[in-house]
Coordinates of C-alpha atoms in Angstrom, one line a residue:
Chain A
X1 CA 146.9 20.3 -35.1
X2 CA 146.4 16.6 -35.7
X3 CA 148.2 14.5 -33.2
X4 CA 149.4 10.5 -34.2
X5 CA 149.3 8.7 -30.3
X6 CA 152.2 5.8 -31.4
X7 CA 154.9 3.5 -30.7
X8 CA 158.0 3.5 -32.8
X9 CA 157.8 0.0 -33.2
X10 CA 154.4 -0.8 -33.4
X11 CA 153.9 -2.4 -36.8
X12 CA 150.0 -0.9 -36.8
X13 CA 151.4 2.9 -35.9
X14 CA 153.9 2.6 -38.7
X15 CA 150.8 1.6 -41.0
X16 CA 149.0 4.5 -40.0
X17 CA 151.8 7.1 -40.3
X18 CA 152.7 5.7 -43.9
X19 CA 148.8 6.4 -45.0
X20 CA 149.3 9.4 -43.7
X21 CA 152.2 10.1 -45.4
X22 CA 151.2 8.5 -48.6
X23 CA 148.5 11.0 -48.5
X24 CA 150.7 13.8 -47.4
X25 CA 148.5 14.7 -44.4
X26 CA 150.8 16.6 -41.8
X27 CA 151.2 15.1 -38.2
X28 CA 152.5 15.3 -35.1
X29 CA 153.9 12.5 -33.6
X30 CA 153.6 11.6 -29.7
X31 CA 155.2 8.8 -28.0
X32 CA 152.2 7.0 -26.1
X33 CA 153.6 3.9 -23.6
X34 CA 150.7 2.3 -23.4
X35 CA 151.3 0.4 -20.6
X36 CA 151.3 3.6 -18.5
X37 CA 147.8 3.5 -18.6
X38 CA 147.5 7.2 -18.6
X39 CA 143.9 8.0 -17.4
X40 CA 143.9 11.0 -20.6
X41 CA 144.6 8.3 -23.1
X42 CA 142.2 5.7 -21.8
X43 CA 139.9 9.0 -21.9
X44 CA 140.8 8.8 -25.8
X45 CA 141.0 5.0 -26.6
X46 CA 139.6 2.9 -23.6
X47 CA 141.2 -0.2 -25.2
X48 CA 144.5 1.4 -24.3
X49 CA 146.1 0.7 -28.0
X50 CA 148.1 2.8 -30.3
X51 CA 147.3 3.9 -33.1
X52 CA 145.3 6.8 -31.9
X53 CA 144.7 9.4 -33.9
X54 CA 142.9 13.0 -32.8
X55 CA 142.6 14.9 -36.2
X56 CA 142.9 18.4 -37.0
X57 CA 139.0 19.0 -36.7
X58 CA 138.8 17.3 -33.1
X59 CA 137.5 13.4 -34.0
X60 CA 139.2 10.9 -31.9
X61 CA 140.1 7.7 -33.9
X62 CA 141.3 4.7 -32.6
X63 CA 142.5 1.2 -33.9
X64 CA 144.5 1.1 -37.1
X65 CA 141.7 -0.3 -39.7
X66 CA 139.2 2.6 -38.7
X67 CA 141.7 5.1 -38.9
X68 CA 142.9 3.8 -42.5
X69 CA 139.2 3.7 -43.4
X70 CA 138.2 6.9 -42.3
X71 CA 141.5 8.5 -44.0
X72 CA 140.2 7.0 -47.2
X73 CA 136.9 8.3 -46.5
X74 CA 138.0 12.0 -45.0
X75 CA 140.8 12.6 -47.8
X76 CA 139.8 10.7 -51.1
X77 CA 142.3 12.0 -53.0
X78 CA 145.0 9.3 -53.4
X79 CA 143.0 6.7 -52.7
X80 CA 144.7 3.4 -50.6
X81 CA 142.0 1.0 -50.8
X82 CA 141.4 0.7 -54.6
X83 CA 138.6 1.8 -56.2
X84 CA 136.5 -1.3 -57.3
X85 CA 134.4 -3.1 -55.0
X86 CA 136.7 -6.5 -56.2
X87 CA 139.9 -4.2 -55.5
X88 CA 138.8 -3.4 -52.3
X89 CA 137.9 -6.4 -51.0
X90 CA 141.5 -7.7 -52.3
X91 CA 143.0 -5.1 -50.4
X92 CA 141.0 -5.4 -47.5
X93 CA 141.9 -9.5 -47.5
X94 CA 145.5 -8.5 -47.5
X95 CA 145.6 -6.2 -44.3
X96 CA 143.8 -8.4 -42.9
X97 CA 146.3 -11.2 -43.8
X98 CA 149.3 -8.8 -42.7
X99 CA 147.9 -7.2 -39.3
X100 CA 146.4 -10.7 -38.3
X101 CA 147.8 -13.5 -39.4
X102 CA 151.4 -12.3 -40.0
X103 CA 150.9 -10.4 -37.1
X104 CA 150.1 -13.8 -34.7
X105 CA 152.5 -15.9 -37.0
X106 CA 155.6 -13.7 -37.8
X107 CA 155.2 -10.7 -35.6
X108 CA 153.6 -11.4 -32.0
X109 CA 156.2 -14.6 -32.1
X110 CA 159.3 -12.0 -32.9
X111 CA 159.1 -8.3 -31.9
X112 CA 156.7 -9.3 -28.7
X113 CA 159.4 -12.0 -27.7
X114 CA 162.6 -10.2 -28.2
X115 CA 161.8 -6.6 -27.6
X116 CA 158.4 -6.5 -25.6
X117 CA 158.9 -8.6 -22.8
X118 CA 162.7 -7.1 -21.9
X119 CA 161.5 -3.9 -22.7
X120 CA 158.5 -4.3 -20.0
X121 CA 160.3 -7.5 -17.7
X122 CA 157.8 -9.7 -18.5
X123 CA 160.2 -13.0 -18.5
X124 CA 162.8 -14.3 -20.9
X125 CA 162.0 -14.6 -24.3
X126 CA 160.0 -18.0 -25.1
X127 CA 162.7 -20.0 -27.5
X128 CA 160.0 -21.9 -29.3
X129 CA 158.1 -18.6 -30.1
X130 CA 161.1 -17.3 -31.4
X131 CA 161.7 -20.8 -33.7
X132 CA 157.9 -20.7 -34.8
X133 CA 158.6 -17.0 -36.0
X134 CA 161.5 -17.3 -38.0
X135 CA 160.1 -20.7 -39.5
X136 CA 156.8 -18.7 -40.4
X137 CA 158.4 -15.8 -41.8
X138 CA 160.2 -18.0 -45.0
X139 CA 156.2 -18.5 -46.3
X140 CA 155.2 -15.4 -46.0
X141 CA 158.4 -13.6 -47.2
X142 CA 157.4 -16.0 -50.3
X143 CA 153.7 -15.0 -50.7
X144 CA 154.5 -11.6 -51.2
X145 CA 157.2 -12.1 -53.4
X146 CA 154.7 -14.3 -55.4
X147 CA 152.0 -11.2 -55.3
X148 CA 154.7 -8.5 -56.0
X149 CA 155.6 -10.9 -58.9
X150 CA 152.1 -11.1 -59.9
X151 CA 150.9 -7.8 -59.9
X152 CA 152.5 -4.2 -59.9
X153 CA 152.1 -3.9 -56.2
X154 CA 150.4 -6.0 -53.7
X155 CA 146.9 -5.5 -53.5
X156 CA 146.6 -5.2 -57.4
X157 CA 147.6 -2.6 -60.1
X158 CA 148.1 0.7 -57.7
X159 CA 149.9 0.9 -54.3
X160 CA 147.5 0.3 -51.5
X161 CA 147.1 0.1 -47.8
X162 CA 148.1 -4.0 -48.3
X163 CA 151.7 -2.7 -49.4
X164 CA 151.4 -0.1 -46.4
X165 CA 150.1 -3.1 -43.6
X166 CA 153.4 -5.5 -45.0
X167 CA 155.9 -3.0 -45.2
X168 CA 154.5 -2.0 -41.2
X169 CA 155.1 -5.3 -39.9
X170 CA 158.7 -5.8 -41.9
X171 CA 159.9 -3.0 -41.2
X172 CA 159.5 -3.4 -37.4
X173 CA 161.1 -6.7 -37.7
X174 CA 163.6 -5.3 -40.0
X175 CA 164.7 -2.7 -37.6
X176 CA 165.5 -5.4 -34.9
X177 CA 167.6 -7.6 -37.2
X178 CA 164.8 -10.2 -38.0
X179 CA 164.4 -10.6 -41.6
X180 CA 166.3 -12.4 -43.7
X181 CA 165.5 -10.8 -47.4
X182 CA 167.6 -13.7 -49.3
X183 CA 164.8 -16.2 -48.8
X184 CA 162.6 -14.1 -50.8
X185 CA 164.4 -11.8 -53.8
X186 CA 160.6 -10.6 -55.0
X187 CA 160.0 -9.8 -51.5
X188 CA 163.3 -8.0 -51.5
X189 CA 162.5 -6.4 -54.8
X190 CA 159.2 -5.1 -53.7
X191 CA 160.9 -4.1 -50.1
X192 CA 163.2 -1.9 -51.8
X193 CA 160.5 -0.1 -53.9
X194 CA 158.3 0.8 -51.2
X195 CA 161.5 1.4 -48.9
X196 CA 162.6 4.4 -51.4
X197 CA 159.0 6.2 -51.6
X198 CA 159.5 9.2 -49.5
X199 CA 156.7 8.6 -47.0
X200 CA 159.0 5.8 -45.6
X201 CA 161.3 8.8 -44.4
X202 CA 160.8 9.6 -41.8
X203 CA 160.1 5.6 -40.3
X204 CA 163.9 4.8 -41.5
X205 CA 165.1 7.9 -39.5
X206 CA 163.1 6.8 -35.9
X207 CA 165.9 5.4 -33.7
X208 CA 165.4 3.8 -30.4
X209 CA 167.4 5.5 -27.5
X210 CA 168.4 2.0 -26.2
X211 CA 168.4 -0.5 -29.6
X212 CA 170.6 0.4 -33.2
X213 CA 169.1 -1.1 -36.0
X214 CA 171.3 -3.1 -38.0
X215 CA 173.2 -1.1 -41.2
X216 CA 171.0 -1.9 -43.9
X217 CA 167.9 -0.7 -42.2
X218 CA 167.7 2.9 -43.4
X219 CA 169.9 1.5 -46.7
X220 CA 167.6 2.1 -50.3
X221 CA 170.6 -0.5 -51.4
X222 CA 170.2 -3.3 -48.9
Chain B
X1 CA 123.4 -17.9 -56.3
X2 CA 125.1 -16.1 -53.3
X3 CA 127.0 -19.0 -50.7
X4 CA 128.5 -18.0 -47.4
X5 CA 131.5 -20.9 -46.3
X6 CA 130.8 -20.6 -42.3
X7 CA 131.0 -22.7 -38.8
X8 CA 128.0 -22.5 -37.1
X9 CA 130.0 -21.6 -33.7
X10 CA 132.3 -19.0 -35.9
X11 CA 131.7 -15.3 -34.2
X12 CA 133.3 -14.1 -37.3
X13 CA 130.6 -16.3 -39.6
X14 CA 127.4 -15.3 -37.5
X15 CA 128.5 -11.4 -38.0
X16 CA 128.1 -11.6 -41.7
X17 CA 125.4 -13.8 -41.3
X18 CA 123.5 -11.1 -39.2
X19 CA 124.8 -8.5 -41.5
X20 CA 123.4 -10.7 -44.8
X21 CA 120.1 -10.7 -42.7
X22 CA 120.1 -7.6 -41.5
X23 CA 120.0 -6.4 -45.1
X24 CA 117.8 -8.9 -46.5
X25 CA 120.1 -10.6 -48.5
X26 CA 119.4 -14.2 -49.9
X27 CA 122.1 -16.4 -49.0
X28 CA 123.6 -20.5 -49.0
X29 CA 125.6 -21.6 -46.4
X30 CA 127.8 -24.0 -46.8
X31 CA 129.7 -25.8 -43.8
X32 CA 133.2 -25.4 -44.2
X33 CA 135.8 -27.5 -42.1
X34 CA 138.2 -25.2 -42.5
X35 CA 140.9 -27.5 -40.4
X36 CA 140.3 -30.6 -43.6
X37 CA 142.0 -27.4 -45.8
X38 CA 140.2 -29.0 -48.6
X39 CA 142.2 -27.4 -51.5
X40 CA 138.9 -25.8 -53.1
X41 CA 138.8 -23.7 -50.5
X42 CA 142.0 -22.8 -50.5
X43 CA 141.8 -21.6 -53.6
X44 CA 139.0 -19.5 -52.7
X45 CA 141.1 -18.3 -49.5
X46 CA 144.4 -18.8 -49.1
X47 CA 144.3 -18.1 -45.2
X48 CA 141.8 -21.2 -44.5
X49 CA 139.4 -19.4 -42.6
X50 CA 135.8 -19.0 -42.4
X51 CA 133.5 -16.8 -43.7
X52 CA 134.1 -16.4 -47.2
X53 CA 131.5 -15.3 -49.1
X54 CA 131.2 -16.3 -52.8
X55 CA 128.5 -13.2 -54.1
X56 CA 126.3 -13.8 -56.6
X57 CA 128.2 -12.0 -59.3
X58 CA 131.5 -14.3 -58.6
X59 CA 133.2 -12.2 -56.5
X60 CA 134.9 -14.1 -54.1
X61 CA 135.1 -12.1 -50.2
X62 CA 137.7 -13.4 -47.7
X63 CA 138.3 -12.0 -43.8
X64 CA 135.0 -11.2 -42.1
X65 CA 135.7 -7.2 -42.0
X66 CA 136.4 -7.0 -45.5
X67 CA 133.2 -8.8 -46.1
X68 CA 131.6 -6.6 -44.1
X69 CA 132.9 -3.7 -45.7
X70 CA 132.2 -4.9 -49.4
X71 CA 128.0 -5.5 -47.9
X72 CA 127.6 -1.8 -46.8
X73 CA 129.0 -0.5 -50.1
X74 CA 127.4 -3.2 -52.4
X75 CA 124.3 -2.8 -51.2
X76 CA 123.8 0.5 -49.3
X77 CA 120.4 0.3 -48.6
X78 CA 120.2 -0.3 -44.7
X79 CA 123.4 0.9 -44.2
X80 CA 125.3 -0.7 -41.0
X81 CA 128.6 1.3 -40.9
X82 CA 126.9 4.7 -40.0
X83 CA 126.5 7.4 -42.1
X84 CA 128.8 10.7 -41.0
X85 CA 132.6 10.3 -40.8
X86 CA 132.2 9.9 -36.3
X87 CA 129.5 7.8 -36.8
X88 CA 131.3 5.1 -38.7
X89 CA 134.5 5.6 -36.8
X90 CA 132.6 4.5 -33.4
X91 CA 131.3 1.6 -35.6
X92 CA 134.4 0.6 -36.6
X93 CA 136.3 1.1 -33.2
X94 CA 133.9 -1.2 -31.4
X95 CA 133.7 -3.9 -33.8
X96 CA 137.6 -3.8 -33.6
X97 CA 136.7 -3.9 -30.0
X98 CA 134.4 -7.1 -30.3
X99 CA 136.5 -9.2 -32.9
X100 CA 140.1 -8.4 -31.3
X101 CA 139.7 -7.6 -28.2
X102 CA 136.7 -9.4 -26.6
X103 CA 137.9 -12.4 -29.1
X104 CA 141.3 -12.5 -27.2
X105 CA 139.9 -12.2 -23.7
X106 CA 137.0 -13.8 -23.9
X107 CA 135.8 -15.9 -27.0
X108 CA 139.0 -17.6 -27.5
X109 CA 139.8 -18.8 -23.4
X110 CA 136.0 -20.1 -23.3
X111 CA 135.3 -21.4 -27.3
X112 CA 138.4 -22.4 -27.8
X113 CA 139.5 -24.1 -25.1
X114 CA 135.7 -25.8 -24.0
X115 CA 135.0 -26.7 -27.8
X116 CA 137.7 -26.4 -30.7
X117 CA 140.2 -28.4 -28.7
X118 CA 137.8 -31.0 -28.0
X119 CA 136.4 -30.8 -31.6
X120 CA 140.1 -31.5 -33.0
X121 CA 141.8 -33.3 -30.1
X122 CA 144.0 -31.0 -29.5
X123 CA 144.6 -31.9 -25.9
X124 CA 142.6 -30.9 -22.7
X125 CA 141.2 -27.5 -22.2
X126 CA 143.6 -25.3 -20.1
X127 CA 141.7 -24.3 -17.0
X128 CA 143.4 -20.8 -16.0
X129 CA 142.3 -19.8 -19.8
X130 CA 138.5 -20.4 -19.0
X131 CA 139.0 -18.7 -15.5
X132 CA 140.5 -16.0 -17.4
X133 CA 137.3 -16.1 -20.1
X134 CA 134.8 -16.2 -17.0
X135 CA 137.0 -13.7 -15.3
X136 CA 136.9 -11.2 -18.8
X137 CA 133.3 -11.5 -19.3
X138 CA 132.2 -9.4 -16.6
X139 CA 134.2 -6.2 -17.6
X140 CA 132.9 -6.5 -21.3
X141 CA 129.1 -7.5 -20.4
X142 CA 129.5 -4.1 -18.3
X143 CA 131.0 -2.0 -21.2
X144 CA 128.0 -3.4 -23.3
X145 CA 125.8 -2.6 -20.7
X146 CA 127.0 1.2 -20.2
X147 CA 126.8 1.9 -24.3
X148 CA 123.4 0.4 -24.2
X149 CA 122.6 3.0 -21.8
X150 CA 123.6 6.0 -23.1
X151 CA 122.6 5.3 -26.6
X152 CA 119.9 4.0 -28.8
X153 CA 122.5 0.9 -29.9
X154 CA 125.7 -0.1 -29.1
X155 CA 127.4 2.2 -32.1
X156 CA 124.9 5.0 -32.0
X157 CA 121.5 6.0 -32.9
X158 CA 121.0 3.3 -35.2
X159 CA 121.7 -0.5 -35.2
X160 CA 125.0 -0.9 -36.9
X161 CA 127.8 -3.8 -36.8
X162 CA 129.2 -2.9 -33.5
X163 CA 126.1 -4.3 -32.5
X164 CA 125.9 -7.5 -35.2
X165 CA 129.9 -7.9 -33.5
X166 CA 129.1 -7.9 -30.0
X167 CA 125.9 -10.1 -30.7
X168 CA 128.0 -12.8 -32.7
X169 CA 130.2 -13.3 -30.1
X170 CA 127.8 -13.7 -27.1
X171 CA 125.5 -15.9 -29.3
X172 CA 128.7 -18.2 -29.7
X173 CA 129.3 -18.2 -26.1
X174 CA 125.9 -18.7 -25.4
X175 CA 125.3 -21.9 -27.2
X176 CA 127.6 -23.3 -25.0
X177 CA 126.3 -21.8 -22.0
X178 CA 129.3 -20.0 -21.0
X179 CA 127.3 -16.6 -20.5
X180 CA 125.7 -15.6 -17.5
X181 CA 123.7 -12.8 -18.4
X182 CA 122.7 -11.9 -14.4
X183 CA 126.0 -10.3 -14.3
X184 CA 124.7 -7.0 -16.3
X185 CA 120.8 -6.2 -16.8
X186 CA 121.9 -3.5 -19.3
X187 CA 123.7 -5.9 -21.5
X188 CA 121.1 -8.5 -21.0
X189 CA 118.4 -6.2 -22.0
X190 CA 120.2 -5.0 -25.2
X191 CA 120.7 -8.7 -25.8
X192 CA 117.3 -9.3 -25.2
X193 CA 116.4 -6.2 -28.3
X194 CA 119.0 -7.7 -30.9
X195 CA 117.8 -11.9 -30.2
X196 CA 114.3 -10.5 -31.1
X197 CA 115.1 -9.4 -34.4
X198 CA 114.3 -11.4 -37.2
X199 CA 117.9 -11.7 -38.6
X200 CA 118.4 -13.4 -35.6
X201 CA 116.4 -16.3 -36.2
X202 CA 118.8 -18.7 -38.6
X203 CA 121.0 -17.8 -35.7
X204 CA 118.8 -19.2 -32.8
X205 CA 117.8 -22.2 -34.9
X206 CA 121.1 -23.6 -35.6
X207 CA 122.0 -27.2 -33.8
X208 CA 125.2 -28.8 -33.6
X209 CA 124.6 -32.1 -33.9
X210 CA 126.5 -33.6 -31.1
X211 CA 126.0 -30.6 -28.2
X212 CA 122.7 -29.2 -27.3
X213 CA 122.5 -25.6 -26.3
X214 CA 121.1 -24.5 -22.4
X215 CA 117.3 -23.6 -22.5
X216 CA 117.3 -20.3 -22.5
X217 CA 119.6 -20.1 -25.6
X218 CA 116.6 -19.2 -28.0
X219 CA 114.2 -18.3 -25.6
X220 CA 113.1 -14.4 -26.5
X221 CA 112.6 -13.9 -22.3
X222 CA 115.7 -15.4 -20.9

């Protein structure tokens, strides 16, 4: 069987599982704390990260971009990267954008603050992270709501892996009360499409043992 | 004609410029002062950062994998992803590896702090982030040294961009003298094979204008 190595919240492991999904490749799901170190999953990744993904015929895959690239490479149909080189590179230019500099902008500053560091008592939360965070988010809440304005989705004309990488991070930060959808409506637009496709099932119905989401989370309506 | 927007001291910028070489393709480069955010560039690349390739059809490339990406499938002669499905997976893994991983523990606490912050005033360099870069460097210059060991390159059989990657970086550090290469014969030896190439030589050539690098920095028998 093909096994997804993940944590709930982990805007790069929801990426992953909505490719997946998108391309309606079955999975299993297993928890992996990472900072467990488990000598079999350094075996697997020796960076020690989630995503990790061991598929059906025995390949071990780890970090988030070579699993999305080797998806698009190992099941072609329903393609996430576009199919031009221009679209491609557009797409690419996007994840990159979302899992690098949202991630260090938006992300890091939110979901590593407020969640990460009680979850493994590493300090209080840094106050002027968490100020740099929500003033970063208003800028890029409006970028995409200027590309889903733009263009049918965000990478371009068909719904790609730059939708899949800014619905990941948002909908971690979502799912811990962080995002504010009335500074963007477009961005709230586009949220809601991508919200009601039925490979983000299964991501609205994870629920942390210790930490509710807020009631719009899993809400098509928000 | 085909111009690449790099810093000379960019790990990210040398990659594409040993990738461009690698492959024999003709190329400008055009110093870019990405912290001016001269609003030309911006247009080109709305995140501000170097490389950006402008190809000779037009196409404008932003984020250094994407880039890389767009290379292998634009012109698939010399291919430097790998060619099976594992192949380009362990590829892609390790540059992940070089430009995230080895960025955050190493490039960034040594380039960063010993010649970006000084380059922009941004304050003195914080000196528990170099010990922390020195301290890094070991553990990686080891991993290096293991894959070069048990396999032809890096990546695999063949020279691929896990090697370019890993190369980029060092070469950085090296200008400023921040690598010593007695702490792994494996890794210096591999270093050794990839310096000797000539895509390497723009590389070894290059001169700040204000900062000399050590001796040994474009010597073929460090």
């Amino acid at each position: 069987m093909r096994t997804l190595y993940h944590l709930p919240l982990s805007p790069f492991s929801r990426k992953v599982r909505l490719a997946l999904a998108e391309k309606r490749i079955p999975f299993d799901l297993r928890l992996e704390r990472v900072w467990d170190r488990r000598p079999e999953f350094l075996a697997l990744n020796p960076a020690c990260t989630v995503p990790v993904l061991q598929d059906a015929n025995g390949l071990v895959l780890a970090d988030s971009n070579a699993i999305c690239e080797y998806l698009d490479e190992a099941y072609p149909d329903l393609p996430l990267l576009g199919r031009t080189l221009a679209e491609r590179a557009e797409v690419r230019r996007l994840v990159a954008w979302f899992d690098h500099k949202f991630q260090s902008e938006v992300t890091r500053n939110l979901l590593h603050e407020r969640q990460m560091k009680r979850l493994l008592g590493r300090g209080n939360p840094d106050a002027g992270a968490i100020r740099a965070g929500y003033a970063n988010l208003k800028p890029h809440l409006d970028y995409i709501g200027w590309l889903a304005e733009t263009r049918a989705w965000l990478g371009g004309s068909s719904l790609s892996l730059a939708d899949l990488a800014a619905a990941a991070h948002l909908s971690a930060l979502d799912y811990i009360g962080d995002v504010d959808w009335s500074l963007n409506d477009g961005a709230k637009d586009w949220y809601a499409r991508i919200k009601s496709r039925p490979a983000f099932r299964a991501i609205l119905a994870d629920r942390l043992p210790d930490l509710a989401p807020p009631a719009h989370y899993d809400d098509l309506d928000f």
